[in-house]
Amino acid sequence: NDEKIINLDKLTYAGNLHSLESALNDPRLVMVRGDIGDTNLVEQILKTHNPRAIINFAAESHVDRSILGPEDFIQTNIVGTFRLLETTRHWWGAQSATDKKSFRFLHVSTDEVYGSLENEDPAFTEENRYQPNSPYSASKAASDHLVRSYFHTYDFPVLTTNCSNNYGPYQFPEKLIPLIILRALRGEHLPVYGDGKNIRDWLYVTDHCRAIQMVLEKGRLGEVYNIGGDSERQNIDVVRTICGLLDKKKPRADGKSYAEQITYVTDRPGHDRRYAINAKKIHNEIGWAPEESFDSGLAKTIDWYLNNIPWIENVTSGAYQEWTRKHYDGQ
């Protein structure tokens, strides 16, 4: 449709304008570089554009980085969310009764706030208690609690979504799937933590976007909706599947399998064993279900990375190379 989108983005190491090249000249997009914790900037945006909704995707989200440097996660995920909530609440309170009633604040969160499951445990529902095990998930849990409190204390019109592991085009290659694709193509070892049997539920990015749009349109105020891809996989199986697809789509020059590059590395501290999402609530209440299977989504993802090498080269700067060397190569 013709609705305007104001994109407030700090453009930290994982964000870059190359991902928006197809939209930067679209009159529906207003790009603002800045921080959700900058209350003056957020207030100015709200007064200028009078948005009907805020969708808060902004977060530090890489568990490994949270272990080595948790302060950025506290500042963005907790303090930033608080300041965004508080600034928006004051602006919202001054709106007309009609505009107040139609406004929504949708907070995007993660399944990691629920902690870890054993293999025989049922999948996470919205009623699971929070048991975060990393500085990242703890910071997201705190932000979820803040959002909930603003609904119950101030009647602020919030919605929260907790999603499983996303994958797809444009994902910064610190996350597992693009990391493995990139390192495989470069002939580097493919790091797998521990025994590789940690289980994650995988959600294709456009399925996640559809879910968010539908929750924004139909979600009940103050409610939480779990979003999952119904695609549980062990990490080692994900890596092997990527290697098998690359063997067909971009064979190694020596004819060997990319699987020969797999290397088991020391497990990270507090590594959750299994995540799994029960998405019955969003399906029953809102009518959402994933359209991509893991196999179809992964094939599309690999094709995108193979066809967008310049994008990869632009986002993997010297700082990225230094991080991967230190964290995965022990250098």
Short mmCIF file of C-alpha atoms in Angstrom, two decimals:
data_model
loop_
_atom_site.label_atom_id
_atom_site.label_comp_id
_atom_site.label_asym_id
_atom_site.label_seq_id
_atom_site.Cartn_x
_atom_site.Cartn_y
_atom_site.Cartn_z
CA ASN A 1 0.00 0.00 0.00
CA ASP A 2 1.00 3.66 0.05
CA GLU A 3 1.65 3.88 3.80
CA LYS A 4 4.87 5.58 4.83
CA ILE A 5 7.48 3.72 6.87
CA ILE A 6 9.93 5.61 9.06
CA ASN A 7 13.00 3.43 9.55
CA LEU A 8 14.98 4.49 12.64
CA ASP A 9 18.25 2.56 12.55
CA LYS A 10 21.49 3.11 14.44
CA LEU A 11 23.37 1.28 11.64
CA THR A 12 25.77 -0.50 13.95
CA TYR A 13 28.19 -3.18 12.70
CA ALA A 14 25.35 -5.48 11.57
CA GLY A 15 23.30 -2.79 9.83
CA ASN A 16 24.07 -1.19 6.48
CA LEU A 17 22.28 0.73 3.77
CA HIS A 18 23.25 -1.82 1.12
CA SER A 19 20.37 -3.94 2.42
CA LEU A 20 17.95 -1.12 1.56
CA GLU A 21 19.23 -0.26 -1.91
CA SER A 22 15.99 -1.34 -3.59
CA ALA A 23 13.92 0.91 -1.31
CA LEU A 24 16.05 3.99 -0.61
CA ASN A 25 14.51 5.97 -3.47
CA ASP A 26 10.96 4.89 -2.66
CA PRO A 27 8.94 7.89 -1.41
CA ARG A 28 7.21 5.64 1.14
CA LEU A 29 10.49 5.15 3.05
CA VAL A 30 11.90 7.75 5.44
CA MET A 31 15.36 6.68 6.61
CA VAL A 32 16.58 8.16 9.91
CA ARG A 33 19.94 7.20 11.36
CA GLY A 34 19.74 7.24 15.12
CA ASP A 35 19.25 5.45 18.40
CA ILE A 36 15.96 4.35 19.99
CA GLY A 37 17.48 5.57 23.25
CA ASP A 38 17.76 9.14 21.91
CA THR A 39 14.58 10.54 23.45
CA ASN A 40 14.83 13.91 21.70
CA LEU A 41 15.15 12.28 18.29
CA VAL A 42 12.30 9.82 18.95
CA GLU A 43 10.08 12.65 20.19
CA GLN A 44 10.85 14.67 17.06
CA ILE A 45 10.00 11.71 14.78
CA LEU A 46 6.73 11.08 16.60
CA LYS A 47 5.63 14.72 16.40
CA THR A 48 6.63 15.03 12.75
CA HIS A 49 5.13 11.81 11.40
CA ASN A 50 2.38 10.82 13.86
CA PRO A 51 2.77 7.07 13.21
CA ARG A 52 -0.14 4.69 13.76
CA ALA A 53 2.26 2.01 15.05
CA ILE A 54 5.79 1.35 16.23
CA ILE A 55 7.40 -2.02 15.57
CA ASN A 56 10.47 -2.38 17.76
CA PHE A 57 12.96 -4.66 16.02
CA ALA A 58 15.93 -2.80 17.50
CA ALA A 59 18.19 -5.10 19.51
CA GLU A 60 21.65 -6.45 20.00
CA SER A 61 20.96 -10.11 19.27
CA HIS A 62 24.15 -12.18 18.96
CA VAL A 63 24.61 -14.46 21.98
CA ASP A 64 28.37 -14.87 21.49
CA ARG A 65 28.88 -11.11 21.53
CA SER A 66 26.70 -10.80 24.64
CA ILE A 67 28.98 -13.22 26.47
CA LEU A 68 32.11 -11.25 25.63
CA GLY A 69 30.58 -7.77 26.03
CA PRO A 70 27.16 -7.63 27.70
CA GLU A 71 26.97 -3.86 28.28
CA ASP A 72 25.81 -3.01 24.74
CA PHE A 73 22.97 -5.49 25.22
CA ILE A 74 21.89 -3.85 28.46
CA GLN A 75 21.98 -0.39 26.92
CA THR A 76 20.10 -1.21 23.70
CA ASN A 77 17.74 -3.97 24.75
CA ILE A 78 16.77 -2.71 28.20
CA VAL A 79 17.54 1.00 28.44
CA GLY A 80 16.75 1.62 24.77
CA THR A 81 13.41 -0.17 25.00
CA PHE A 82 12.54 1.73 28.18
CA ARG A 83 13.30 5.10 26.59
CA LEU A 84 11.37 4.22 23.45
CA LEU A 85 8.40 3.13 25.55
CA GLU A 86 8.49 6.17 27.80
CA THR A 87 8.90 8.73 25.02
CA THR A 88 6.15 7.11 22.98
CA ARG A 89 3.82 6.85 25.98
CA HIS A 90 4.04 10.60 26.67
CA TRP A 91 3.43 11.41 22.99
CA TRP A 92 0.56 8.90 22.80
CA GLY A 93 -1.07 10.36 25.89
CA ALA A 94 -1.48 13.70 24.14
CA GLN A 95 -3.23 12.25 21.07
CA SER A 96 -6.97 12.32 20.38
CA ALA A 97 -9.10 9.51 21.80
CA THR A 98 -9.51 8.04 18.30
CA ASP A 99 -5.78 8.07 17.54
CA LYS A 100 -4.94 6.65 20.97
CA LYS A 101 -7.34 3.77 20.44
CA SER A 102 -5.92 2.83 17.03
CA PHE A 103 -2.21 3.12 17.98
CA ARG A 104 -0.08 -0.01 18.54
CA PHE A 105 3.41 -0.63 19.96
CA LEU A 106 4.62 -4.06 18.78
CA HIS A 107 7.71 -5.39 20.54
CA VAL A 108 9.69 -8.10 18.71
CA SER A 109 11.38 -10.60 21.02
CA THR A 110 12.84 -14.09 21.06
CA ASP A 111 12.15 -17.65 22.19
CA GLU A 112 15.43 -17.57 24.12
CA VAL A 113 13.74 -15.79 27.03
CA TYR A 114 12.10 -19.11 27.96
CA GLY A 115 15.43 -20.84 28.57
CA SER A 116 16.34 -24.35 27.46
CA LEU A 117 14.28 -27.48 26.82
CA GLU A 118 15.17 -31.13 27.15
CA ASN A 119 14.50 -33.29 24.10
CA GLU A 120 11.33 -34.77 25.62
CA ASP A 121 9.88 -31.45 26.82
CA PRO A 122 6.87 -29.89 25.08
CA ALA A 123 7.51 -26.79 22.97
CA PHE A 124 7.38 -23.31 24.50
CA THR A 125 3.94 -21.76 24.84
CA GLU A 126 3.18 -18.19 25.81
CA GLU A 127 2.59 -19.46 29.36
CA ASN A 128 6.13 -20.77 29.89
CA ARG A 129 7.98 -18.95 32.65
CA TYR A 130 11.05 -16.92 31.70
CA GLN A 131 14.40 -18.60 32.41
CA PRO A 132 17.03 -16.75 30.31
CA ASN A 133 20.52 -18.22 30.35
CA SER A 134 22.68 -15.65 28.50
CA PRO A 135 23.16 -11.89 28.85
CA TYR A 136 21.37 -11.53 25.50
CA SER A 137 18.27 -13.49 26.50
CA ALA A 138 18.24 -11.88 29.95
CA SER A 139 18.25 -8.42 28.37
CA LYS A 140 15.39 -9.38 26.05
CA ALA A 141 13.46 -10.88 28.97
CA ALA A 142 13.84 -7.59 30.84
CA SER A 143 12.56 -5.64 27.84
CA ASP A 144 9.57 -7.98 27.53
CA HIS A 145 8.70 -7.35 31.18
CA LEU A 146 8.94 -3.60 30.66
CA VAL A 147 6.55 -3.78 27.70
CA ARG A 148 4.10 -5.88 29.71
CA SER A 149 4.26 -3.45 32.62
CA TYR A 150 3.38 -0.47 30.41
CA PHE A 151 0.19 -2.24 29.34
CA HIS A 152 -0.90 -3.09 32.86
CA THR A 153 0.23 0.17 34.47
CA TYR A 154 -0.56 2.76 31.80
CA ASP A 155 -3.00 0.95 29.46
CA PHE A 156 -0.39 1.53 26.77
CA PRO A 157 -1.44 -0.50 23.68
CA VAL A 158 1.34 -3.07 23.36
CA LEU A 159 1.77 -6.39 21.58
CA THR A 160 4.71 -8.77 21.97
CA THR A 161 5.98 -11.49 19.63
CA ASN A 162 8.55 -14.13 20.55
CA CYS A 163 10.06 -15.82 17.52
CA SER A 164 12.39 -18.74 16.87
CA ASN A 165 15.68 -18.53 14.94
CA ASN A 166 15.27 -16.45 11.79
CA TYR A 167 17.15 -17.10 8.55
CA GLY A 168 17.00 -15.85 4.97
CA PRO A 169 18.41 -13.14 2.69
CA TYR A 170 20.32 -10.15 4.07
CA GLN A 171 21.19 -11.76 7.40
CA PHE A 172 24.50 -10.59 8.82
CA PRO A 173 26.97 -13.50 8.65
CA GLU A 174 27.57 -13.88 12.37
CA LYS A 175 24.43 -16.04 12.62
CA LEU A 176 24.79 -19.75 11.94
CA ILE A 177 23.38 -20.20 8.43
CA PRO A 178 25.07 -17.26 6.65
CA LEU A 179 28.24 -17.85 8.68
CA ILE A 180 28.48 -21.43 7.42
CA ILE A 181 27.68 -20.45 3.82
CA LEU A 182 30.32 -17.72 3.78
CA ARG A 183 33.06 -19.72 5.49
CA ALA A 184 32.38 -22.72 3.27
CA LEU A 185 32.79 -20.64 0.12
CA ARG A 186 36.03 -19.18 1.50
CA GLY A 187 37.46 -22.61 2.23
CA GLU A 188 37.57 -21.98 5.98
CA HIS A 189 36.68 -24.44 8.71
CA LEU A 190 33.02 -24.61 9.67
CA PRO A 191 32.77 -24.21 13.46
CA VAL A 192 30.17 -26.33 15.28
CA TYR A 193 29.81 -25.85 19.03
CA GLY A 194 30.13 -28.85 21.35
CA ASP A 195 28.64 -32.04 19.94
CA GLY A 196 26.49 -30.14 17.43
CA LYS A 197 23.28 -31.61 18.80
CA ASN A 198 21.79 -28.37 20.11
CA ILE A 199 18.33 -28.01 18.59
CA ARG A 200 16.75 -24.86 17.18
CA ASP A 201 13.42 -24.15 15.49
CA TRP A 202 14.01 -22.29 12.21
CA LEU A 203 11.73 -19.56 10.81
CA TYR A 204 12.12 -18.10 7.31
CA VAL A 205 12.31 -14.32 7.47
CA THR A 206 9.33 -13.52 5.22
CA ASP A 207 7.14 -15.85 7.27
CA HIS A 208 8.18 -13.87 10.34
CA CYS A 209 7.37 -10.57 8.62
CA ARG A 210 3.90 -11.83 7.64
CA ALA A 211 3.28 -12.90 11.23
CA ILE A 212 4.26 -9.49 12.58
CA GLN A 213 2.01 -7.74 10.09
CA MET A 214 -0.91 -9.98 11.04
CA VAL A 215 -0.35 -9.52 14.79
CA LEU A 216 -0.24 -5.77 14.24
CA GLU A 217 -3.60 -5.97 12.43
CA LYS A 218 -5.41 -8.56 14.55
CA GLY A 219 -3.56 -9.10 17.83
CA ARG A 220 -5.29 -8.58 21.17
CA LEU A 221 -3.78 -5.77 23.22
CA GLY A 222 -1.37 -6.85 25.93
CA GLU A 223 -1.02 -10.35 24.48
CA VAL A 224 2.08 -12.34 23.60
CA TYR A 225 2.27 -14.42 20.40
CA ASN A 226 4.90 -17.09 19.80
CA ILE A 227 6.05 -17.37 16.18
CA GLY A 228 7.80 -20.57 15.09
CA GLY A 229 8.67 -22.29 11.84
CA ASP A 230 7.79 -25.82 12.98
CA SER A 231 11.27 -26.81 11.79
CA GLU A 232 13.37 -28.20 14.64
CA ARG A 233 16.85 -29.22 13.57
CA GLN A 234 20.12 -30.13 15.29
CA ASN A 235 22.84 -27.59 14.50
CA ILE A 236 25.08 -30.26 12.98
CA ASP A 237 22.26 -31.34 10.66
CA VAL A 238 21.76 -27.74 9.54
CA VAL A 239 25.46 -27.44 8.74
CA ARG A 240 25.51 -30.75 6.86
CA THR A 241 22.43 -29.79 4.87
CA ILE A 242 24.07 -26.51 3.85
CA CYS A 243 27.18 -28.40 2.77
CA GLY A 244 25.09 -30.81 0.70
CA LEU A 245 23.28 -27.99 -1.09
CA LEU A 246 26.53 -26.12 -1.76
CA ASP A 247 28.04 -29.33 -3.14
CA LYS A 248 25.33 -29.23 -5.81
CA LYS A 249 25.02 -25.49 -6.37
CA LYS A 250 28.67 -24.39 -6.07
CA PRO A 251 30.96 -27.46 -6.04
CA ARG A 252 34.44 -27.16 -4.55
CA ALA A 253 37.23 -26.92 -7.12
CA ASP A 254 38.79 -30.15 -5.79
CA GLY A 255 35.49 -32.04 -6.09
CA LYS A 256 35.35 -32.81 -2.36
CA SER A 257 32.40 -32.07 -0.10
CA TYR A 258 32.20 -28.91 1.95
CA ALA A 259 31.39 -31.22 4.87
CA GLU A 260 35.13 -31.94 5.13
CA GLN A 261 35.51 -28.39 6.49
CA ILE A 262 33.31 -29.08 9.55
CA THR A 263 35.23 -28.62 12.80
CA TYR A 264 33.89 -29.11 16.32
CA VAL A 265 34.89 -26.27 18.66
CA THR A 266 34.62 -25.77 22.43
CA ASP A 267 31.02 -25.20 23.44
CA ARG A 268 30.07 -21.67 24.46
CA PRO A 269 29.16 -20.95 28.11
CA GLY A 270 25.50 -21.43 29.02
CA HIS A 271 24.66 -22.89 25.61
CA ASP A 272 20.93 -23.74 25.63
CA ARG A 273 20.27 -27.28 24.47
CA ARG A 274 16.95 -26.93 22.70
CA TYR A 275 14.39 -24.32 21.67
CA ALA A 276 10.99 -25.22 20.24
CA ILE A 277 7.95 -23.01 19.61
CA ASN A 278 4.32 -23.94 20.00
CA ALA A 279 2.61 -21.52 17.58
CA LYS A 280 -0.98 -22.69 18.07
CA LYS A 281 -2.09 -19.39 19.60
CA ILE A 282 -1.12 -17.23 16.60
CA HIS A 283 -2.54 -19.86 14.25
CA ASN A 284 -5.86 -20.16 16.07
CA GLU A 285 -6.40 -16.48 16.88
CA ILE A 286 -4.87 -14.77 13.86
CA GLY A 287 -4.73 -17.41 11.14
CA TRP A 288 -0.97 -17.35 10.55
CA ALA A 289 1.09 -20.38 9.57
CA PRO A 290 4.55 -20.59 7.95
CA GLU A 291 4.55 -20.94 4.18
CA GLU A 292 8.18 -22.03 3.79
CA SER A 293 9.46 -25.40 4.90
CA PHE A 294 13.02 -25.48 6.19
CA ASP A 295 14.19 -27.19 3.00
CA SER A 296 12.56 -24.67 0.66
CA GLY A 297 13.63 -21.68 2.74
CA LEU A 298 17.22 -22.87 3.05
CA ALA A 299 17.50 -23.46 -0.70
CA LYS A 300 16.24 -19.91 -1.36
CA THR A 301 18.66 -18.54 1.23
CA ILE A 302 21.70 -20.23 -0.27
CA ASP A 303 20.72 -19.11 -3.77
CA TRP A 304 20.45 -15.52 -2.51
CA TYR A 305 23.92 -15.53 -0.93
CA LEU A 306 25.46 -17.14 -4.01
CA ASN A 307 23.89 -14.45 -6.19
CA ASN A 308 24.79 -11.53 -3.93
CA ILE A 309 28.53 -11.81 -3.33
CA PRO A 310 29.01 -7.99 -3.57
CA TRP A 311 26.58 -7.53 -0.66
CA ILE A 312 28.58 -10.01 1.41
CA GLU A 313 31.83 -8.25 0.58
CA ASN A 314 30.34 -4.88 1.58
CA VAL A 315 29.09 -6.04 4.98
CA THR A 316 32.04 -8.22 6.01
CA SER A 317 34.47 -5.48 6.90
CA GLY A 318 37.85 -5.76 8.57
CA ALA A 319 36.09 -5.63 11.95
CA TYR A 320 34.03 -8.66 10.97
CA GLN A 321 37.13 -10.55 9.86
CA GLU A 322 38.86 -9.74 13.14
CA TRP A 323 35.86 -10.96 15.15
CA THR A 324 35.61 -14.30 13.33
CA ARG A 325 39.34 -14.90 13.59
CA LYS A 326 39.34 -14.31 17.34
CA HIS A 327 36.12 -16.15 18.09
CA TYR A 328 36.21 -19.14 15.75
CA ASP A 329 39.82 -19.47 14.65
CA GLY A 330 41.56 -18.80 17.98
CA GLN A 331 43.81 -16.13 16.52
#
